[in-house]
Short mmCIF file of C-alpha atoms in Angstrom, two decimals:
data_model
loop_
_atom_site.label_atom_id
_atom_site.label_comp_id
_atom_site.label_asym_id
_atom_site.label_seq_id
_atom_site.Cartn_x
_atom_site.Cartn_y
_atom_site.Cartn_z
CA UNK E 1 -60.57 70.49 -125.03
CA UNK E 2 -63.06 70.89 -121.67
CA UNK E 3 -64.82 75.07 -120.98
CA UNK E 4 -62.40 77.56 -120.76
CA UNK E 5 -62.85 80.16 -117.40
CA UNK E 6 -61.01 83.30 -118.10
CA UNK E 7 -60.40 86.51 -116.47
CA UNK E 8 -61.86 89.69 -118.19
CA UNK E 9 -61.70 93.44 -116.94
CA UNK E 10 -65.18 93.36 -115.92
CA UNK E 11 -65.05 90.50 -114.31
CA UNK E 12 -62.49 92.15 -112.14
CA UNK E 13 -64.25 95.16 -112.03
CA UNK E 14 -67.67 93.86 -110.24
CA UNK E 15 -64.91 91.27 -107.93
CA UNK E 16 -62.98 94.50 -107.26
CA UNK E 17 -67.02 96.85 -106.40
CA UNK E 18 -67.88 93.92 -104.22
CA UNK E 19 -64.71 93.93 -102.29
CA UNK E 20 -65.25 97.78 -101.38
CA UNK E 21 -69.38 96.91 -100.74
CA UNK E 22 -68.04 95.02 -97.73
CA UNK E 23 -69.45 91.44 -99.52
CA UNK E 24 -66.33 90.22 -98.49
CA UNK E 25 -67.61 89.26 -95.18
CA UNK E 26 -68.89 86.66 -94.52
CA UNK E 27 -72.04 87.83 -92.78
CA UNK E 28 -72.48 90.78 -95.54
CA UNK E 29 -75.06 89.97 -98.59
CA UNK E 30 -75.80 92.30 -100.51
CA UNK E 31 -78.50 93.67 -103.43
CA UNK E 32 -77.32 93.08 -106.63
CA UNK E 33 -78.36 96.20 -107.84
CA UNK E 34 -76.17 98.30 -105.02
CA UNK E 35 -73.26 96.29 -107.40
CA UNK E 36 -74.30 97.68 -110.82
CA UNK E 37 -74.62 101.25 -109.46
CA UNK E 38 -72.60 102.97 -112.12
CA UNK E 39 -71.93 100.33 -114.18
CA UNK E 40 -73.16 99.85 -117.39
CA UNK E 41 -77.10 97.71 -117.53
CA UNK E 42 -76.99 94.26 -118.42
CA UNK E 43 -73.58 93.42 -117.86
CA UNK E 44 -73.44 93.13 -113.92
CA UNK E 45 -75.97 89.85 -113.34
CA UNK E 46 -74.01 87.83 -116.36
CA UNK E 47 -70.50 89.05 -114.55
CA UNK E 48 -71.77 88.28 -111.35
CA UNK E 49 -72.96 84.69 -112.80
CA UNK E 50 -69.55 84.06 -114.29
CA UNK E 51 -68.19 83.94 -110.87
CA UNK E 52 -70.80 82.13 -109.23
CA UNK E 53 -68.84 79.35 -111.59
CA UNK E 54 -65.54 80.25 -110.38
CA UNK E 55 -67.11 79.78 -106.41
CA UNK E 56 -66.67 83.04 -106.30
CA UNK E 57 -70.35 84.62 -105.38
CA UNK E 58 -73.37 82.95 -104.54
CA UNK E 59 -76.43 84.42 -106.31
CA UNK E 60 -79.58 84.21 -104.08
CA UNK E 61 -82.52 85.81 -105.81
CA UNK E 62 -81.80 89.89 -106.75
CA UNK E 63 -78.99 89.48 -103.63
CA UNK E 64 -75.21 87.93 -103.78
CA UNK E 65 -72.81 87.22 -101.42
CA UNK E 66 -69.16 86.88 -101.83
CA UNK E 67 -67.06 83.64 -100.72
CA UNK E 68 -63.33 84.13 -99.50
CA UNK E 69 -61.28 82.24 -101.97
CA UNK E 70 -59.45 79.71 -99.72
CA UNK E 71 -63.54 78.36 -98.90
CA UNK E 72 -64.04 78.37 -102.46
CA UNK E 73 -64.86 75.30 -103.30
CA UNK E 74 -61.29 73.07 -105.11
CA UNK E 75 -62.50 73.06 -108.72
CA UNK E 76 -62.72 75.55 -110.92
CA UNK E 77 -59.87 77.88 -110.12
CA UNK E 78 -61.16 81.34 -110.14
CA UNK E 79 -58.96 83.03 -112.86
CA UNK E 80 -61.02 86.32 -112.08
CA UNK E 81 -59.23 86.61 -108.66
CA UNK E 82 -56.16 85.76 -109.70
CA UNK E 83 -56.35 88.86 -112.30
CA UNK E 84 -57.08 91.11 -109.76
CA UNK E 85 -54.79 90.74 -107.00
CA UNK E 86 -52.08 90.81 -110.09
CA UNK E 87 -53.64 94.39 -110.73
CA UNK E 88 -53.44 94.84 -107.56
CA UNK E 89 -49.31 94.05 -107.77
CA UNK E 90 -49.12 96.27 -111.05
CA UNK E 91 -49.03 93.12 -113.51
CA UNK E 92 -51.97 93.04 -116.26
CA UNK E 93 -51.64 89.32 -117.38
CA UNK E 94 -54.89 87.34 -118.54
CA UNK E 95 -55.56 84.05 -116.66
CA UNK E 96 -57.28 81.31 -118.49
CA UNK E 97 -58.67 77.80 -116.52
CA UNK E 98 -59.57 74.94 -118.81
CA UNK E 99 -61.07 71.20 -116.89
CA UNK E 100 -58.31 69.77 -118.71
CA UNK E 101 -55.46 70.22 -121.47
CA UNK E 102 -53.71 67.67 -123.54
CA UNK E 103 -51.14 69.74 -122.22
CA UNK E 104 -50.91 73.38 -120.64
CA UNK E 105 -47.75 73.75 -122.96
CA UNK E 106 -49.37 72.79 -126.00
CA UNK E 107 -52.06 75.43 -125.69
CA UNK E 108 -50.08 79.02 -124.48
CA UNK E 109 -47.89 77.65 -127.44
CA UNK E 110 -50.89 78.35 -129.65
CA UNK E 111 -52.22 81.63 -127.65
CA UNK E 112 -48.40 82.68 -127.87
CA UNK E 113 -48.56 82.30 -131.61
CA UNK E 114 -51.23 83.92 -132.09
CA UNK E 115 -50.64 86.80 -129.57
CA UNK E 116 -51.17 86.05 -126.33
CA UNK E 117 -48.76 88.97 -124.20
CA UNK E 118 -46.44 89.00 -121.72
CA UNK E 119 -47.42 86.74 -118.41
CA UNK E 120 -50.68 85.14 -119.39
CA UNK E 121 -51.02 81.89 -117.58
CA UNK E 122 -52.46 78.94 -118.83
CA UNK E 123 -54.17 76.63 -116.41
CA UNK E 124 -55.66 73.27 -116.07
CA UNK E 125 -57.29 70.73 -113.41
CA UNK E 126 -56.02 68.03 -115.32
CA UNK E 127 -53.43 67.14 -118.28
CA UNK E 128 -53.70 63.80 -120.56
CA UNK E 129 -50.32 64.66 -121.96
CA UNK E 130 -48.28 66.65 -119.36
CA UNK E 131 -44.56 66.59 -119.86
CA UNK E 132 -41.29 67.20 -118.04
CA UNK E 133 -37.85 67.33 -119.11
CA UNK E 134 -36.11 65.27 -121.62
CA UNK E 135 -39.67 64.00 -122.80
CA UNK E 136 -40.79 62.17 -119.53
CA UNK E 137 -44.01 62.22 -118.63
CA UNK E 138 -45.53 64.38 -115.94
CA UNK E 139 -48.04 62.64 -114.18
CA UNK E 140 -51.22 65.78 -113.83
CA UNK E 141 -54.00 63.58 -112.90
CA UNK E 142 -57.36 65.38 -111.69
CA UNK E 143 -57.09 67.19 -108.25
CA UNK E 144 -53.88 65.69 -108.17
CA UNK E 145 -51.94 69.26 -108.44
CA UNK E 146 -51.41 72.96 -109.83
CA UNK E 147 -50.71 72.20 -114.03
CA UNK E 148 -49.95 76.16 -115.65
CA UNK E 149 -47.99 77.55 -118.25
CA UNK E 150 -46.55 81.18 -118.55
CA UNK E 151 -45.71 82.89 -121.68
CA UNK E 152 -42.88 85.46 -121.44
CA UNK E 153 -42.66 88.39 -124.02
CA UNK E 154 -40.73 90.37 -121.51
CA UNK E 155 -37.81 92.79 -123.28
CA UNK E 156 -34.91 91.03 -124.38
CA UNK E 157 -36.44 87.09 -124.36
CA UNK E 158 -33.19 85.48 -125.83
CA UNK E 159 -31.59 86.88 -122.30
CA UNK E 160 -33.39 85.85 -119.92
CA UNK E 161 -33.28 81.88 -120.75
CA UNK E 162 -30.44 80.87 -119.49
CA UNK E 163 -31.30 81.88 -115.83
CA UNK E 164 -35.04 81.17 -116.54
CA UNK E 165 -34.85 77.59 -115.02
CA UNK E 166 -33.11 79.29 -111.74
CA UNK E 167 -35.30 82.20 -110.95
CA UNK E 168 -38.57 80.10 -111.60
CA UNK E 169 -37.31 77.20 -108.91
CA UNK E 170 -36.47 80.08 -106.34
CA UNK E 171 -40.03 81.93 -106.88
CA UNK E 172 -42.22 78.44 -106.99
CA UNK E 173 -40.02 77.82 -103.25
CA UNK E 174 -40.57 81.23 -102.51
CA UNK E 175 -44.44 80.76 -103.24
CA UNK E 176 -45.26 76.88 -101.91
CA UNK E 177 -43.10 78.38 -98.70
CA UNK E 178 -45.20 81.45 -98.21
CA UNK E 179 -48.09 79.24 -98.41
CA UNK E 180 -47.26 76.12 -96.47
CA UNK E 181 -45.37 77.59 -94.46
CA UNK E 182 -42.59 74.40 -94.77
CA UNK E 183 -38.77 74.59 -95.72
CA UNK E 184 -37.88 73.50 -99.75
CA UNK E 185 -35.00 72.72 -101.11
CA UNK E 186 -33.89 73.71 -104.47
CA UNK E 187 -32.32 70.98 -107.16
CA UNK E 188 -30.48 72.01 -109.53
CA UNK E 189 -32.07 72.71 -112.37
CA UNK E 190 -35.60 72.72 -111.93
CA UNK E 191 -36.68 70.99 -109.22
CA UNK E 192 -38.58 71.77 -106.05
CA UNK E 193 -37.63 69.02 -103.12
CA UNK E 194 -39.64 68.16 -100.31
CA UNK E 195 -36.68 66.16 -97.86
CA UNK E 196 -35.38 65.18 -100.64
CA UNK E 197 -38.89 64.06 -102.70
CA UNK E 198 -40.17 66.36 -105.74
CA UNK E 199 -42.42 68.39 -105.11
CA UNK E 200 -42.38 70.41 -108.44
CA UNK E 201 -41.14 70.83 -111.89
CA UNK E 202 -40.51 73.09 -114.09
CA UNK E 203 -40.08 72.67 -117.87
CA UNK E 204 -38.72 75.88 -120.14
CA UNK E 205 -38.94 76.47 -123.49
CA UNK E 206 -38.09 79.22 -126.27
CA UNK E 207 -40.32 79.51 -129.63
CA UNK E 208 -37.32 80.89 -132.23
CA UNK E 209 -37.43 82.56 -134.88
CA UNK E 210 -33.85 82.08 -136.74
CA UNK E 211 -31.80 83.52 -134.34
CA UNK E 212 -34.57 85.33 -132.12
CA UNK E 213 -36.08 83.89 -129.32
CA UNK E 214 -39.89 85.44 -129.98
CA UNK E 215 -40.79 84.18 -126.62
CA UNK E 216 -40.72 81.82 -124.06
CA UNK E 217 -42.62 79.42 -122.13
CA UNK E 218 -42.41 78.36 -118.35
CA UNK E 219 -44.35 75.15 -117.13
CA UNK E 220 -44.60 74.58 -114.01
CA UNK E 221 -46.09 71.66 -112.46
CA UNK E 222 -46.86 71.58 -108.49
CA UNK E 223 -47.95 68.41 -106.57
CA UNK E 224 -51.09 69.58 -104.31
CA UNK E 225 -53.27 66.85 -103.99
CA UNK E 226 -53.49 63.37 -101.69
CA UNK E 227 -51.07 61.67 -103.12
CA UNK E 228 -53.90 58.75 -103.71
CA UNK E 229 -54.19 60.01 -106.66
CA UNK E 230 -50.91 58.88 -108.44
CA UNK E 231 -51.88 55.41 -107.30
CA UNK E 232 -51.59 52.96 -110.21
CA UNK E 233 -49.71 55.53 -112.61
CA UNK E 234 -46.36 54.84 -113.57
CA UNK E 235 -43.52 56.97 -112.04
CA UNK E 236 -42.50 60.03 -112.96
CA UNK E 237 -38.46 60.53 -112.87
CA UNK E 238 -36.42 58.79 -110.46
CA UNK E 239 -37.15 60.82 -107.50
CA UNK E 240 -40.56 59.70 -105.31
CA UNK E 241 -43.00 62.61 -105.34
CA UNK E 242 -44.35 64.85 -102.05
CA UNK E 243 -47.31 66.63 -102.33
CA UNK E 244 -48.33 69.57 -100.40
CA UNK E 245 -51.08 67.60 -99.30
CA UNK E 246 -49.42 65.62 -96.74
CA UNK E 247 -47.88 68.19 -94.93
CA UNK E 248 -50.78 69.16 -93.22
CA UNK E 249 -51.04 72.31 -95.08
CA UNK E 250 -55.29 72.96 -94.82
CA UNK E 251 -55.37 76.87 -95.68
CA UNK E 252 -53.77 75.36 -98.52
CA UNK E 253 -55.13 77.93 -101.70
CA UNK E 254 -53.94 77.34 -105.34
CA UNK E 255 -55.12 80.85 -106.62
CA UNK E 256 -52.73 82.43 -103.85
CA UNK E 257 -50.01 80.42 -104.91
CA UNK E 258 -50.25 81.02 -108.20
CA UNK E 259 -50.74 85.71 -107.42
CA UNK E 260 -47.65 84.86 -105.46
CA UNK E 261 -46.15 82.85 -107.94
CA UNK E 262 -45.85 85.26 -110.88
CA UNK E 263 -44.99 88.07 -108.75
CA UNK E 264 -42.11 86.10 -107.50
CA UNK E 265 -41.27 85.14 -111.43
CA UNK E 266 -41.50 88.10 -112.98
CA UNK E 267 -39.53 90.29 -110.08
CA UNK E 268 -36.71 87.66 -110.41
CA UNK E 269 -36.56 88.15 -114.43
CA UNK E 270 -37.16 92.45 -113.95
CA UNK E 271 -33.89 92.37 -111.72
CA UNK E 272 -32.14 89.83 -114.09
CA UNK E 273 -31.87 92.65 -116.65
CA UNK E 274 -30.21 95.59 -114.09
CA UNK E 275 -27.06 95.72 -112.40
CA UNK E 276 -25.69 93.28 -110.14
CA UNK E 277 -28.92 91.30 -110.54
CA UNK E 278 -27.72 88.09 -112.78
CA UNK E 279 -25.33 87.32 -109.61
CA UNK E 280 -27.72 88.17 -106.84
CA UNK E 281 -29.91 85.72 -108.61
CA UNK E 282 -27.03 83.09 -108.91
CA UNK E 283 -26.25 83.51 -105.40
CA UNK E 284 -30.40 82.85 -104.02
CA UNK E 285 -30.15 80.00 -105.82
CA UNK E 286 -26.41 78.16 -104.78
CA UNK E 287 -27.79 79.03 -101.18
CA UNK E 288 -30.95 77.20 -102.16
CA UNK E 289 -29.62 74.37 -104.22
CA UNK E 290 -28.90 71.02 -102.46
CA UNK E 291 -26.98 70.33 -105.11
CA UNK E 292 -23.53 72.28 -104.32
CA UNK E 293 -21.72 71.51 -101.49
CA UNK E 294 -22.22 67.89 -101.98
CA UNK E 295 -21.45 64.40 -103.06
CA UNK E 296 -22.88 63.48 -106.59
CA UNK E 297 -24.23 61.00 -108.94
CA UNK E 298 -23.79 62.40 -112.78
CA UNK E 299 -25.11 60.66 -115.26
CA UNK E 300 -24.83 62.26 -118.93
CA UNK E 301 -25.23 60.19 -122.42
CA UNK E 302 -21.93 58.61 -122.44
CA UNK E 303 -21.70 57.76 -118.36
CA UNK E 304 -22.18 58.12 -114.81
CA UNK E 305 -19.98 58.97 -112.15
CA UNK E 306 -19.72 60.60 -109.06
CA UNK E 307 -18.70 64.48 -108.70
CA UNK E 308 -18.61 67.45 -106.07
CA UNK E 309 -20.82 70.25 -106.14
CA UNK E 310 -18.85 73.14 -106.36
CA UNK E 311 -21.22 75.75 -107.24
CA UNK E 312 -23.47 77.66 -110.26
CA UNK E 313 -21.92 79.27 -112.89
CA UNK E 314 -22.57 82.37 -114.22
CA UNK E 315 -24.72 80.91 -117.39
CA UNK E 316 -26.78 78.77 -114.71
CA UNK E 317 -24.67 75.81 -115.59
CA UNK E 318 -24.07 73.54 -112.26
CA UNK E 319 -19.64 73.09 -111.36
CA UNK E 320 -18.69 69.94 -110.51
CA UNK E 321 -15.11 68.69 -109.32
CA UNK E 322 -14.65 65.31 -110.23
CA UNK E 323 -10.67 64.12 -108.84
CA UNK E 324 -9.24 67.60 -108.76
CA UNK E 325 -10.76 68.99 -112.32
CA UNK E 326 -13.72 71.35 -112.89
CA UNK E 327 -16.88 70.56 -115.16
CA UNK E 328 -19.26 72.10 -116.07
CA UNK E 329 -22.89 70.77 -116.60
CA UNK E 330 -25.64 72.00 -118.39
CA UNK E 331 -28.34 69.21 -119.88
CA UNK E 332 -26.90 65.92 -117.19
CA UNK E 333 -28.97 64.67 -114.39
CA UNK E 334 -27.64 64.53 -110.95
CA UNK E 335 -28.76 62.90 -107.51
CA UNK E 336 -28.03 63.77 -104.46
CA UNK E 337 -25.82 60.15 -102.54
CA UNK E 338 -27.28 60.99 -99.06
CA UNK E 339 -25.41 58.14 -97.58
CA UNK E 340 -22.03 59.04 -98.97
CA UNK E 341 -19.77 60.50 -96.42
CA UNK E 342 -18.61 64.65 -97.66
CA UNK E 343 -15.36 65.21 -100.01
CA UNK E 344 -13.80 68.24 -100.21
CA UNK E 345 -13.41 69.77 -103.33
CA UNK E 346 -10.19 68.92 -105.05
CA UNK E 347 -9.08 65.99 -102.88
#
């Protein structure tokens, strides 16, 4: 396990002070003494040094300049900037970044077992044992993507579980579209696609004690780096990979993606517990889901067959029509048959 860089209230305070003093303007260089005015002596310089490690500031003697987040080095991620933006949007969440982990899910589970609060974000620059659904390996090379896990403890966590993958898919789609400007689709239950290729995978897990769900872990892997970094690595899943890097997204900022993603996710989960919220979430997911309204190949544990994607069930399941019979899919794999002509439900 590598060195960890985490957000803290003190670093967020210093970062906010820099912004208020105008240090976020490219040409503005401030004396360190001005930044520390009104703060405890002996804490400002160490905080500035830590912010410099995150790539957010430059220290030159007794002066400091703030670096815009979209201009900072790719590594490491800047958890303090993420945490500050989340605070501005009403969410207080620890953000922890490691250069390399075996798995963000594994680390998040360890932290959650020790009491990590709702919304805690664990991010890694590389995973050596990343995994997806069905225990499949999730390829996570350095500079290849954004790999993170969110700890969720909101209200009745068990009530959130059935639609968690759908809410996560919508949140990821929104955040990536906001950052890149490209049009993306959802594949039931938990993939985000670009032109039929897999851009993002999602894995949700629950920690239970008897019949009680103690917390949920939501793992997200987004391909953001050059596809060349995946060369020589065994293919993951049935779909070819896509990456934001190949889509001419020069202004790509992983920090902004994390902020938008978490805010959108928490909003979807909050709405889900409100009257009519579940129905709205299901309708929105179905509207953007390429598994609905298409001819599909379905693979279960016992057989493979073709069916028509008819809709999304009230529990987040996929409803398909097989020769006039409606089937409810909850754990099967589905693939769109692009070359097949469309068929009408019930025929």
